CSV table of C-alpha atoms and ligand atoms in Angstrom, one decimal:
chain,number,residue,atom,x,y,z
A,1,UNK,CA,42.5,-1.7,14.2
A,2,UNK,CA,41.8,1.8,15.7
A,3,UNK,CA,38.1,2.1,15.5
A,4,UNK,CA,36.1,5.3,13.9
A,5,UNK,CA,34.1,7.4,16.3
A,6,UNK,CA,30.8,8.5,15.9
A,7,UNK,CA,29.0,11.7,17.3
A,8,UNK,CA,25.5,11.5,17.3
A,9,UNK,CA,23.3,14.6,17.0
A,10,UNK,CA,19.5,13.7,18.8
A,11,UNK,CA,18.9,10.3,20.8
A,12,UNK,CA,15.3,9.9,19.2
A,13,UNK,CA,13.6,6.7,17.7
A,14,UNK,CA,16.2,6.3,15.3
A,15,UNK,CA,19.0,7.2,18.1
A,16,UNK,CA,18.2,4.5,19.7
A,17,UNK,CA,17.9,2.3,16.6
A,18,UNK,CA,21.4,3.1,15.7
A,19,UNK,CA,22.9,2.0,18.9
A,20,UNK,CA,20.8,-1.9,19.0
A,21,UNK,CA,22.4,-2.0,16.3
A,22,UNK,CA,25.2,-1.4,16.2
A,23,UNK,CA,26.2,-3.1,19.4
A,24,UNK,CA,24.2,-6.0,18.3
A,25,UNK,CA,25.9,-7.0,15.1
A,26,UNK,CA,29.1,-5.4,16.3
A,27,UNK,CA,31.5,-8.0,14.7
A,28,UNK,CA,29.8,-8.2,11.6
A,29,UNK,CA,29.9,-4.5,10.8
A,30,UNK,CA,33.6,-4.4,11.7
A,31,UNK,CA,34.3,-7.6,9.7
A,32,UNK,CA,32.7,-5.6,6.8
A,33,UNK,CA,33.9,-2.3,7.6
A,34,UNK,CA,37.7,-2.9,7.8
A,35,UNK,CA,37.2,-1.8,11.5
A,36,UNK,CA,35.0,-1.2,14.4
A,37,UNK,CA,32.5,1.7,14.5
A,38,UNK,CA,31.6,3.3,17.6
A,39,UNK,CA,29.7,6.2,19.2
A,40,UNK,CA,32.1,7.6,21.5
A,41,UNK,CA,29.1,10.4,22.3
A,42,UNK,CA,25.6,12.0,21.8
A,43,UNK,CA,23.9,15.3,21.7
A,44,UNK,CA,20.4,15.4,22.9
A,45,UNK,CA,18.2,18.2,24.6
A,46,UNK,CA,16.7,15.8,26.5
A,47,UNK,CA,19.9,14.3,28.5
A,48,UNK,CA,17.7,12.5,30.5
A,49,UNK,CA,16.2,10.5,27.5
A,50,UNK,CA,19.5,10.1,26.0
A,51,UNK,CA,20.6,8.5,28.8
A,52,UNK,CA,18.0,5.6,28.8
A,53,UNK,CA,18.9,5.2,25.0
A,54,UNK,CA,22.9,5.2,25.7
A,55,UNK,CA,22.7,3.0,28.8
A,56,UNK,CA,26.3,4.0,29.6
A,57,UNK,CA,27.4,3.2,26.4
A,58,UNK,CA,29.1,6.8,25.9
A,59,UNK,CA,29.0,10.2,26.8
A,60,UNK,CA,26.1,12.0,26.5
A,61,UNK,CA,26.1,16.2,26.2
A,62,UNK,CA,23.6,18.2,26.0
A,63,UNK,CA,25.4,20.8,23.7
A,64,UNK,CA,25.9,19.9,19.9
A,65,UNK,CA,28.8,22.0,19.1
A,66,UNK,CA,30.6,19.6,21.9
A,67,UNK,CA,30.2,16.6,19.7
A,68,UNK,CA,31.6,18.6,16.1
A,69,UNK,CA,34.1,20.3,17.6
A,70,UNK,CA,35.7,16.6,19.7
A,71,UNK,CA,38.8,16.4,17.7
A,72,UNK,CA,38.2,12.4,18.8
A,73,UNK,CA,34.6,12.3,16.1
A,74,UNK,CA,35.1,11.2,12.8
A,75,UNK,CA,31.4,11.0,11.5
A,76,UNK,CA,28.6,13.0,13.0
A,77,UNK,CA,25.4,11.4,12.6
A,78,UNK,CA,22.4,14.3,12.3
A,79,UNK,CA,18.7,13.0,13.8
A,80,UNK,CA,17.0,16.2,14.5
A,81,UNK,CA,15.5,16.4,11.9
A,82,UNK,CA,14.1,19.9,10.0
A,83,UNK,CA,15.7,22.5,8.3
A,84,UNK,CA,16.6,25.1,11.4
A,85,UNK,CA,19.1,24.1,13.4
A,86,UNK,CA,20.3,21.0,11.5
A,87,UNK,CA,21.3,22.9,8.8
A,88,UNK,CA,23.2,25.1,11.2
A,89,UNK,CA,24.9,21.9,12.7
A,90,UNK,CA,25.7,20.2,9.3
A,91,UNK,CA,27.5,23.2,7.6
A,92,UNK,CA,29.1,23.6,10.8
A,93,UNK,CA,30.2,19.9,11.1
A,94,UNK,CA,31.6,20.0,7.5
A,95,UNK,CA,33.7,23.4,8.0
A,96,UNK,CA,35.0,21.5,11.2
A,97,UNK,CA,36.4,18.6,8.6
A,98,UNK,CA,34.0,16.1,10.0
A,99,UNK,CA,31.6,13.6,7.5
A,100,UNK,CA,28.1,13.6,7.5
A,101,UNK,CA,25.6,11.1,7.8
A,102,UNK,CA,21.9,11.8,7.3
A,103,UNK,CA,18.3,11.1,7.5
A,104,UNK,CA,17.1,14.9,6.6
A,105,UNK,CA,15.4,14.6,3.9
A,106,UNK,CA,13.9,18.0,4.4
A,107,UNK,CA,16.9,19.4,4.7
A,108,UNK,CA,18.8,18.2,1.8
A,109,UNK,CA,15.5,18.8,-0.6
A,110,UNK,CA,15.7,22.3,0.3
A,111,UNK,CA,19.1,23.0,1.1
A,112,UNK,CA,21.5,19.9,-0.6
A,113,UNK,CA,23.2,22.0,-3.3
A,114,UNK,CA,24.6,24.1,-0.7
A,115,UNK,CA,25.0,21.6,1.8
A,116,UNK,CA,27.0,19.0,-0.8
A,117,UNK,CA,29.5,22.1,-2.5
A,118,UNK,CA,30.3,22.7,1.1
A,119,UNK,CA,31.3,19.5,1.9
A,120,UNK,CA,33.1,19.1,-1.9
A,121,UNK,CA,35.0,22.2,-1.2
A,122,UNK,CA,36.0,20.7,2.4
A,123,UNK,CA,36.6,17.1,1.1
A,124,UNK,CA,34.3,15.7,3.0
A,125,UNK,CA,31.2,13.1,2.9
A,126,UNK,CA,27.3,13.7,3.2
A,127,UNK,CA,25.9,10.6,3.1
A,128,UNK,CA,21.8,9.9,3.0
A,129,UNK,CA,20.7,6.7,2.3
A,130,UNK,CA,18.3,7.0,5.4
A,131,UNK,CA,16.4,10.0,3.7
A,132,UNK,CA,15.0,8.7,1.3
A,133,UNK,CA,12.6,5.1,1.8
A,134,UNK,CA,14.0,4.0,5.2
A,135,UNK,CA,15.8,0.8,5.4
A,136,UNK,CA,15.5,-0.1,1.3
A,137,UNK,CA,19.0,0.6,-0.2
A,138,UNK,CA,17.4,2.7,-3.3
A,139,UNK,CA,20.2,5.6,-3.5
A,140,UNK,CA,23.0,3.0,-3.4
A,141,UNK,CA,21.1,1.2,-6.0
A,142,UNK,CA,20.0,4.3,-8.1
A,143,UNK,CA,24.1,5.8,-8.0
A,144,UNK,CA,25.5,2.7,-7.9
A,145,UNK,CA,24.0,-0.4,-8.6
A,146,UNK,CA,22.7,1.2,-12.1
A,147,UNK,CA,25.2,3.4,-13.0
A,148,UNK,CA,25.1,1.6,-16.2
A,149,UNK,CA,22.0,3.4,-17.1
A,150,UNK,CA,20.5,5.6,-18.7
A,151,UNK,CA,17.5,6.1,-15.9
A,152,UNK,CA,14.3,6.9,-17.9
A,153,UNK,CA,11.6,7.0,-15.0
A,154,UNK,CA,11.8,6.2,-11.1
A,155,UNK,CA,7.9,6.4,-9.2
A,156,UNK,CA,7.5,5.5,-6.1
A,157,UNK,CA,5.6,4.9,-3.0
A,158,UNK,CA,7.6,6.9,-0.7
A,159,UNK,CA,5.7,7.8,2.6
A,160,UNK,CA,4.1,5.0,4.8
A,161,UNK,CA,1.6,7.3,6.4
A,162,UNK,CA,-0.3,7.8,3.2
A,163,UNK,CA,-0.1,4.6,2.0
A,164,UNK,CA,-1.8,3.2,5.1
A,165,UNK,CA,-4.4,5.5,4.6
A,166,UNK,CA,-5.3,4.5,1.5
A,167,UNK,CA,-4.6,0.8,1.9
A,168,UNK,CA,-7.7,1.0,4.6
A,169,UNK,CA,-9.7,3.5,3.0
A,170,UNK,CA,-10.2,1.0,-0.2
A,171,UNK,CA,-10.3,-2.2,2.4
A,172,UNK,CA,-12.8,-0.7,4.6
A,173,UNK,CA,-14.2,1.7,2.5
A,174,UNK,CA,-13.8,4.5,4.9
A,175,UNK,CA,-13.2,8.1,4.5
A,176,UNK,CA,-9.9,9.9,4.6
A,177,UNK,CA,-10.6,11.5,8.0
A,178,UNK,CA,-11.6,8.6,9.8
A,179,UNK,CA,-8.6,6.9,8.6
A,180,UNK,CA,-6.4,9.7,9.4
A,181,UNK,CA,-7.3,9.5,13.3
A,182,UNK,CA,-6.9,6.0,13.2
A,183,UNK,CA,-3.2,6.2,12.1
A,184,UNK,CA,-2.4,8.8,14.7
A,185,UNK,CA,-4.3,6.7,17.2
A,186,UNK,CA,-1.9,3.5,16.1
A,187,UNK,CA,1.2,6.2,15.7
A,188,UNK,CA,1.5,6.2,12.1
A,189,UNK,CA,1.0,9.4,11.5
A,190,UNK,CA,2.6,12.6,13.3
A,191,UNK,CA,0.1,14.8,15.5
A,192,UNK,CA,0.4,17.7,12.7
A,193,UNK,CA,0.3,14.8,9.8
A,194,UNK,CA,0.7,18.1,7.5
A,195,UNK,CA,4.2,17.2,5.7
A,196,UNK,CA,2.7,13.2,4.8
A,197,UNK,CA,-0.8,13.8,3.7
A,198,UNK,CA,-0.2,16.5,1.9
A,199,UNK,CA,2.9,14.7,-0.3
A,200,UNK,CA,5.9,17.0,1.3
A,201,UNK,CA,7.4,14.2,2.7
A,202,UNK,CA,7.3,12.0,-0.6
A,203,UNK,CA,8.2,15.3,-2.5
A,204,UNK,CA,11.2,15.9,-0.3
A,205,UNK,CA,12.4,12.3,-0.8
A,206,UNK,CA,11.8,12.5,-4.4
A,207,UNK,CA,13.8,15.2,-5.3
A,208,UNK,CA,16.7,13.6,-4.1
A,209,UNK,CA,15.5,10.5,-6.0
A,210,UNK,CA,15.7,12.7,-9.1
A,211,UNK,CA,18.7,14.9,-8.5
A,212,UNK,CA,20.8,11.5,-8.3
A,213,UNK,CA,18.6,9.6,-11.3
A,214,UNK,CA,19.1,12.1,-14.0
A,215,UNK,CA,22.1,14.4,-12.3
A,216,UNK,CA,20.2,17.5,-12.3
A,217,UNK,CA,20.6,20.0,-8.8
A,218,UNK,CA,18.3,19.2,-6.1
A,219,UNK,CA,15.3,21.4,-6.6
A,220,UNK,CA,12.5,20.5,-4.1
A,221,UNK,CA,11.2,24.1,-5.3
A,222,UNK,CA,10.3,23.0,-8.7
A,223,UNK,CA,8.2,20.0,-7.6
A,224,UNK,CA,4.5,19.6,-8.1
A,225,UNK,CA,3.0,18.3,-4.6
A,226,UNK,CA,-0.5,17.0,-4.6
A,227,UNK,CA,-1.3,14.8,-1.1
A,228,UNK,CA,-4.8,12.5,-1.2
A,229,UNK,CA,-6.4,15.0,1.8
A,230,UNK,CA,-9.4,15.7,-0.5
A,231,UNK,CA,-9.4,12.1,-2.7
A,232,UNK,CA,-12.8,10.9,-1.8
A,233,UNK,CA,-13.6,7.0,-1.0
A,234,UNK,CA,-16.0,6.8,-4.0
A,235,UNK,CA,-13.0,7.5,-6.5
A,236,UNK,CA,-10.8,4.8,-4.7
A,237,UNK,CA,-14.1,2.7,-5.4
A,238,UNK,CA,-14.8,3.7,-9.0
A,239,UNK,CA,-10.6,3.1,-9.4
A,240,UNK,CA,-11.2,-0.7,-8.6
A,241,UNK,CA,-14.5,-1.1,-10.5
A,242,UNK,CA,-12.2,-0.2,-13.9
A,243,UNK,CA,-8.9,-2.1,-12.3
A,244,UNK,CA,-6.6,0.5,-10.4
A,245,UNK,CA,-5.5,1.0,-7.4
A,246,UNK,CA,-4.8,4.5,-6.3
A,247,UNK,CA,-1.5,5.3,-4.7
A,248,UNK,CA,0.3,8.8,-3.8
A,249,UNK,CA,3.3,8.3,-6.3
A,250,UNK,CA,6.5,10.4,-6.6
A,251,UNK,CA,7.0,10.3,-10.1
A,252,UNK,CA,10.3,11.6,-11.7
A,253,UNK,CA,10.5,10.9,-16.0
A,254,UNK,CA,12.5,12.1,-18.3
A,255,UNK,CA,10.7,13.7,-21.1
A,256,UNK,CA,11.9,15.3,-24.3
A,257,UNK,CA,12.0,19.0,-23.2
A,258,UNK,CA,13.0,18.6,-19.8
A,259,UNK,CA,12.5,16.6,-16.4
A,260,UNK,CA,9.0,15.7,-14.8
A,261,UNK,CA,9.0,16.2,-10.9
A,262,UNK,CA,5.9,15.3,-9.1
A,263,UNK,CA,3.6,14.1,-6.4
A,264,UNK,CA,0.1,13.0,-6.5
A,265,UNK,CA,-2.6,10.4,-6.2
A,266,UNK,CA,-2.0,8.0,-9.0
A,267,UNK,CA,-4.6,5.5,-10.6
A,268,UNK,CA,-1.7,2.5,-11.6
A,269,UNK,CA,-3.3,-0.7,-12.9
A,270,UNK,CA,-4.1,-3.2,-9.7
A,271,UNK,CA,-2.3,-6.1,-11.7
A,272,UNK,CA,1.5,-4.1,-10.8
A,273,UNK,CA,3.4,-5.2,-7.8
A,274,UNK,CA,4.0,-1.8,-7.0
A,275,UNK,CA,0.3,-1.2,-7.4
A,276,UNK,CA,-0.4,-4.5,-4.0
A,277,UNK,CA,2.0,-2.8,-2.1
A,278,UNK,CA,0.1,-2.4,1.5
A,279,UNK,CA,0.2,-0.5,4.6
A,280,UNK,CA,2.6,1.4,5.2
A,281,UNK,CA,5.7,-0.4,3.2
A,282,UNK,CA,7.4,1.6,0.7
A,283,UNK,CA,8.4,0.6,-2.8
A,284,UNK,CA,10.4,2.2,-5.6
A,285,UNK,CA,10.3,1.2,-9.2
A,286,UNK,CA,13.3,2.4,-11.5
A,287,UNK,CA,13.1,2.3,-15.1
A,288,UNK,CA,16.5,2.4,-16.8
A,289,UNK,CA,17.1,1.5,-20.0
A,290,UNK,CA,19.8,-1.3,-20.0
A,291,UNK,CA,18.1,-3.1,-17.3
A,292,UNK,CA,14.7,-2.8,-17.9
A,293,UNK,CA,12.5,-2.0,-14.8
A,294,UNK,CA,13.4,-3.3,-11.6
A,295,UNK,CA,11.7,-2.9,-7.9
A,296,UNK,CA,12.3,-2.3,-4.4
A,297,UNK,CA,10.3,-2.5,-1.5
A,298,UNK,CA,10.6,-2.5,2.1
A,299,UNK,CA,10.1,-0.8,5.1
A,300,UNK,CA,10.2,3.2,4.8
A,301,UNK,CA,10.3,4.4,8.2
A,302,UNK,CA,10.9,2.7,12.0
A,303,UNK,CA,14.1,2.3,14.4
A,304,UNK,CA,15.8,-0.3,12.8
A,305,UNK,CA,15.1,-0.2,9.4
A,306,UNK,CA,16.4,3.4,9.3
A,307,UNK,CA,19.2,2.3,11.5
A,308,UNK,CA,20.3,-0.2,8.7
A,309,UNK,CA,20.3,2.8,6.5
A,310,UNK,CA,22.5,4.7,8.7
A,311,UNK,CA,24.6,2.2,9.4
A,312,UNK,CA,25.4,1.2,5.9
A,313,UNK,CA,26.4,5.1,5.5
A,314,UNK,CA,28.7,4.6,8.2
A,315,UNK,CA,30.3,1.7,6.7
A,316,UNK,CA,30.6,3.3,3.0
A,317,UNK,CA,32.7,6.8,5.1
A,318,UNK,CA,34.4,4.4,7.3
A,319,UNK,CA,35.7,2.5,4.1
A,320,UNK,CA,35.8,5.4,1.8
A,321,UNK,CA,37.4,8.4,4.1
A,322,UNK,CA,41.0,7.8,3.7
A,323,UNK,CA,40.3,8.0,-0.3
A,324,UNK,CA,41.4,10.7,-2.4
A,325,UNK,CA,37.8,12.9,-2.2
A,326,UNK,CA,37.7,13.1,-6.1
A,327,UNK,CA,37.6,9.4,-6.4
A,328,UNK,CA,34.8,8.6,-3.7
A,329,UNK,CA,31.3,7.9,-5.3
A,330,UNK,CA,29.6,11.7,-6.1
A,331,UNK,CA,27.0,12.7,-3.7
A,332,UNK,CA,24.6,13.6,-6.4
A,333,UNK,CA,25.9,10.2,-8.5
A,334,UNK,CA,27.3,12.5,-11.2
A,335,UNK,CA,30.8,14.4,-11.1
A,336,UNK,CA,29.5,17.6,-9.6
A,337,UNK,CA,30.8,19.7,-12.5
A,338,UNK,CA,29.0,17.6,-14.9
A,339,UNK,CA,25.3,18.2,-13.2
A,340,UNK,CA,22.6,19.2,-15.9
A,341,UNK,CA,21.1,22.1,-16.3
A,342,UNK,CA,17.8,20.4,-17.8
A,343,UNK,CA,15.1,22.5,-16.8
A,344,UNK,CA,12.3,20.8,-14.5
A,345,UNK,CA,9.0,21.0,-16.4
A,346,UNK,CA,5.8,23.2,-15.2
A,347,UNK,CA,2.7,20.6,-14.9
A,348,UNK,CA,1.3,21.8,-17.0
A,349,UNK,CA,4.0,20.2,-19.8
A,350,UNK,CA,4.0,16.9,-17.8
A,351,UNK,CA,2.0,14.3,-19.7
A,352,UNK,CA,0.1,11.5,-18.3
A,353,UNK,CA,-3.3,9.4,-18.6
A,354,UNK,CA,-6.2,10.7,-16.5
A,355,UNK,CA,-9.5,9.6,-14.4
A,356,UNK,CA,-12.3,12.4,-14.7
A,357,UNK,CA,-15.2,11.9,-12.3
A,358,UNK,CA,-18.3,14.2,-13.7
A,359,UNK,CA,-21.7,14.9,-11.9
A,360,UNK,CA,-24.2,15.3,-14.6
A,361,UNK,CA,-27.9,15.2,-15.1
A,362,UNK,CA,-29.4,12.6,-16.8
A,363,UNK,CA,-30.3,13.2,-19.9
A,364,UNK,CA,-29.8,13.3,-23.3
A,365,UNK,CA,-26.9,15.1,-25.3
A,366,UNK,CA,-24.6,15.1,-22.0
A,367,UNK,CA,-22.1,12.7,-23.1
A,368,UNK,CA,-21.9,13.9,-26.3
A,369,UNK,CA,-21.3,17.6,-25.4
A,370,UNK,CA,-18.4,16.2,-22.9
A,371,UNK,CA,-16.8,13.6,-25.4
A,372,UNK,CA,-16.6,16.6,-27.9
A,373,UNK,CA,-15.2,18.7,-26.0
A,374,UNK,CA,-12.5,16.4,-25.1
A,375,UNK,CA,-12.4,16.1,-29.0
A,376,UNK,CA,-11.9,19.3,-29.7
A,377,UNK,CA,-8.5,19.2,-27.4
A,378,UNK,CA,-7.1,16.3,-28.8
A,379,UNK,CA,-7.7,14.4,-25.8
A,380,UNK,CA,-8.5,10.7,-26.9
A,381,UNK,CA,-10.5,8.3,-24.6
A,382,UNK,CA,-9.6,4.7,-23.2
A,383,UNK,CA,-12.4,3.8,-21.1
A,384,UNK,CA,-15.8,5.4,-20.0
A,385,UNK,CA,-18.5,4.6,-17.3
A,386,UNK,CA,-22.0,5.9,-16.6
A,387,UNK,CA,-23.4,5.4,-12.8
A,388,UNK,CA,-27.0,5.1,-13.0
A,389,UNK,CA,-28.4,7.6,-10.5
A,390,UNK,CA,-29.4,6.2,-7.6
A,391,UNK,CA,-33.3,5.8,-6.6
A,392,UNK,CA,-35.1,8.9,-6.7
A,393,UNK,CA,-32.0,11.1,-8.0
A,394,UNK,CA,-31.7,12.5,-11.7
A,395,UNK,CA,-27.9,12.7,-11.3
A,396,UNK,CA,-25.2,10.3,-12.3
A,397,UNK,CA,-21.6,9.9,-12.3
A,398,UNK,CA,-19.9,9.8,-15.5
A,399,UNK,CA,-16.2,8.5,-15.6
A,400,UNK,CA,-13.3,9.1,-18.3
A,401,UNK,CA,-10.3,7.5,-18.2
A,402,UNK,CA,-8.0,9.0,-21.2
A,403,UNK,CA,-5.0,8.0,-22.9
A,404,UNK,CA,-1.9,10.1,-22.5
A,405,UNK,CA,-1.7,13.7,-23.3
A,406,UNK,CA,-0.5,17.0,-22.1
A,407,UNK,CA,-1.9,18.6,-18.5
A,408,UNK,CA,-2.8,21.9,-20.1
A,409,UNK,CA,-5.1,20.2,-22.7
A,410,UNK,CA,-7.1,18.6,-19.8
A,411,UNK,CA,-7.1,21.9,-17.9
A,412,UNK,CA,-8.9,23.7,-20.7
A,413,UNK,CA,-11.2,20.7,-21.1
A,414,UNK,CA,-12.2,20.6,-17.3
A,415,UNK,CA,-12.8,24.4,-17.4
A,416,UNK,CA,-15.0,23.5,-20.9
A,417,UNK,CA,-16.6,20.7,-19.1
A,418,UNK,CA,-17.7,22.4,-15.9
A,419,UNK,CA,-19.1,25.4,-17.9
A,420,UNK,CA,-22.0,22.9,-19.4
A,421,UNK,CA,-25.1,24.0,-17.1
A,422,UNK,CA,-25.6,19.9,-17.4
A,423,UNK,CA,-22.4,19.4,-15.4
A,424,UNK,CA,-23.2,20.0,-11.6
A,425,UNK,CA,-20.3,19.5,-9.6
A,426,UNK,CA,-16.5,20.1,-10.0
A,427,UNK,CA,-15.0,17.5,-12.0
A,428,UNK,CA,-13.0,15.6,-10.0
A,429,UNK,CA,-9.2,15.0,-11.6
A,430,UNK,CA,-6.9,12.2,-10.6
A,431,UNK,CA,-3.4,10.7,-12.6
A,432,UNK,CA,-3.0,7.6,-14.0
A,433,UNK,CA,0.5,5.9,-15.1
A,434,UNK,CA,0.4,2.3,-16.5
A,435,UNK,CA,4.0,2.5,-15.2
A,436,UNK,CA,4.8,-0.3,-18.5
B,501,HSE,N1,6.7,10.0,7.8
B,501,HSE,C1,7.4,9.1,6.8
B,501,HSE,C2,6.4,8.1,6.3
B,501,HSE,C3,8.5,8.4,7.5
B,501,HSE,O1,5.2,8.1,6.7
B,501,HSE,O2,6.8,7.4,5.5
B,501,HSE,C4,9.8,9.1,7.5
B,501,HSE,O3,10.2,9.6,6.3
């Protein structure tokens, strides 16, 4: 059978992830696909790199417009990455008639409403599996597997980087910065590490997560984004002492007045799988609520477990491009005229359990002027710990950990708490979600 061609746009990592392969399980992937898929040629900058990665396999250009506008290319596959010129490239490819395949999640975070009514109007396919988690299948399984469902909540670990960072902060007990040059040293994290440690990257992913879990637009915009730069060793330590781990989780719920949509250090009890989930694996627990909770885990980022991503993509258009466009699975998992306009909540609506780390003098009436003011809020507690102060200090650490209630009550408690002269720090705020 005639085989589908494949333009790809960059010859990077996962360029070259793609092409192993592809050529390595050839007959399986045709055997599956109906037919063989091929790149027939790549765009790269960089010919000279490209050309290592190709090996003579196909042409190589050094002009992207060559590979969307080769009447021969059925799929062009975008790996640059960002929202600049790919988004250029995409909406370009899809007015040229051809189907997409992915790994942006930047791009489509920012940019996917526009980018997926383009390709409606043109009948074509955007396909993303790659974006979001690497190699673990999680929006086939979200728009697919559980279409049954009414999808309650989705968190996940999303972004390797950070979870190695806090994997060896609480094994070695080191400090975030130390850690931090140790992943760039090992190549885990990116020279400007910005977009990871700071929760972009898991916020990007997430909003996909969520547009396709509760068919709302993507709206990377309305996403609270919280990275663990600033979350300190002795909190990861205090965390274990009361049974949590801490994890940067993308959490999407819904809630009765609208959507929660957000990123941030997360105390999750240590006795969850997702909670052991090390280094820099991902893992992606979906509530829904004919299935119950269910889990996914694998590797997030790297040449071949993206590539498997891709790949399956290019299998789905391959099978699915000679169907009539309005029966092909939605991009967003919903019929796009039936999205929801169910507004994403401020934070300060989202509610949640927390940990509160106080610095206080040692003496007496200090808990009780904190545990009242928490009262007076409505804010009830779960579990509490005193520090001693250590020899020769009068200060101690005082630690809250509350049951659930609303992010504004806990912002005018904090701002109540750190007025007491007998508070002498900042309190120090982190999430917690028992995730049951
Ligand atoms: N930088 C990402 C991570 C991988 O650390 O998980 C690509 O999404």
């Amino acid at each position: 059978m005639k085989p589908i061609n494949v333009g790809l746009l960059g010859a990077g990592t996962v360029g070259g992830g793609v092409f192993t392969v592809l050529t390595r399980n050839a007959s399986e992937i045709s055997r599956r696909a109906g037919r063989p898929i091929q790149i027939t040629v790549v765009a790269e900058k960089n010919k000279a790199r490209a050309e290592e990665v190709v090996a003579g396999r196909c042409r190589v250009v050094d002009d992207a417009m060559a590979v969307i506008n080769d009447p021969e290319v059925d799929i062009v596959v975008e790996l640059i990455g960002g929202y600049g010129v790919a988004k250029e490239l995409v909406l370009k490819a899809i007015a040229a008639g051809k189907h997409v395949v992915t790994a942006n999640k930047a791009l489509l975070a920012l940019h996917g409403s526009e980018i997926f009514e383009a390709a409606q109007k043109r009948g074509v396919m955007v396909a993303f599996e790659a974006a979001v988690a690497g190699g673990i299948p999680i929006i086939k399984a979200v728009r697919e597997g559980l279409t049954a469902n009414r999808i309650e909540w989705l968190a996940g670990i999303i972004n390797g980087t950070t979870n190695f960072i806090l994997s060896e902060m609480r094994d070695k007990g080191l400090g975030f910065d130390t850690v931090l040059a140790e992943a760039q040293r090992l190549g885990y994290a990116e020279a400007d590490p910005t977009f990871d440690i700071e929760g972009v990257d898991a916020a990007h992913k997430l909003t996909l997560l969520s547009a396709i879990a509760f068919g709302i637009p993507v709206q990377f915009d309305k996403a609270y984004v919280e990275g663990i730069s600033k979350l300190e060793a002795i909190d990861i330590r205090y965390a274990g002492e009361l049974g949590y781990r801490i994890k940067l989780l993308g959490i999407t719920r819904r809630a009765a007045n609208g959507i929660e949509l957000r990123v941030h250090p997360t105390l999750i009890p240590e006795k969850r799988l997702i909670a052991n989930v090390e280094g820099v694996m991902n893992a992606v627990v979906v509530k829904g609520d004919a299935v119950g909770a269910t889990l996914y885990y694998g590797r997030g980022a790297g040449a071949e477990p993206t590539a498997s991503a891709v790949i399956a993509d290019l299998v789905d258009v391959t099978r699915l491009h000679t169907a009539d466009p309005e029966h092909r699975v939605p991009h967003l998992a919903f019929q796009p005229d039936q999205l929801s306009s169910v507004p994403v909540l401020p934070m300060s609506e989202v509610e949640t359990s927390y940990y509160l780390r106080l610095r206080v003098q040692d003496q007496a009436g200090v808990l009780a002027n904190i545990t009242r003011i928490l009262a007076d809020r409505n804010i009830s507690i779960d579990a509490l710990m005193q520090k001693e102060p250590a020899d020769g200090e009068v200060q101690a650490d005082i630690i809250v950990l509350t049951h659930v209630t609303r992010e504004c009550n806990v912002d005018a408690a904090i701002a109540a708490i750190e007025a007491l002269l007998t508070v002498t720090s900042k309190v120090t705020r982190l999430r917690l979600e028992n995730l049951n």
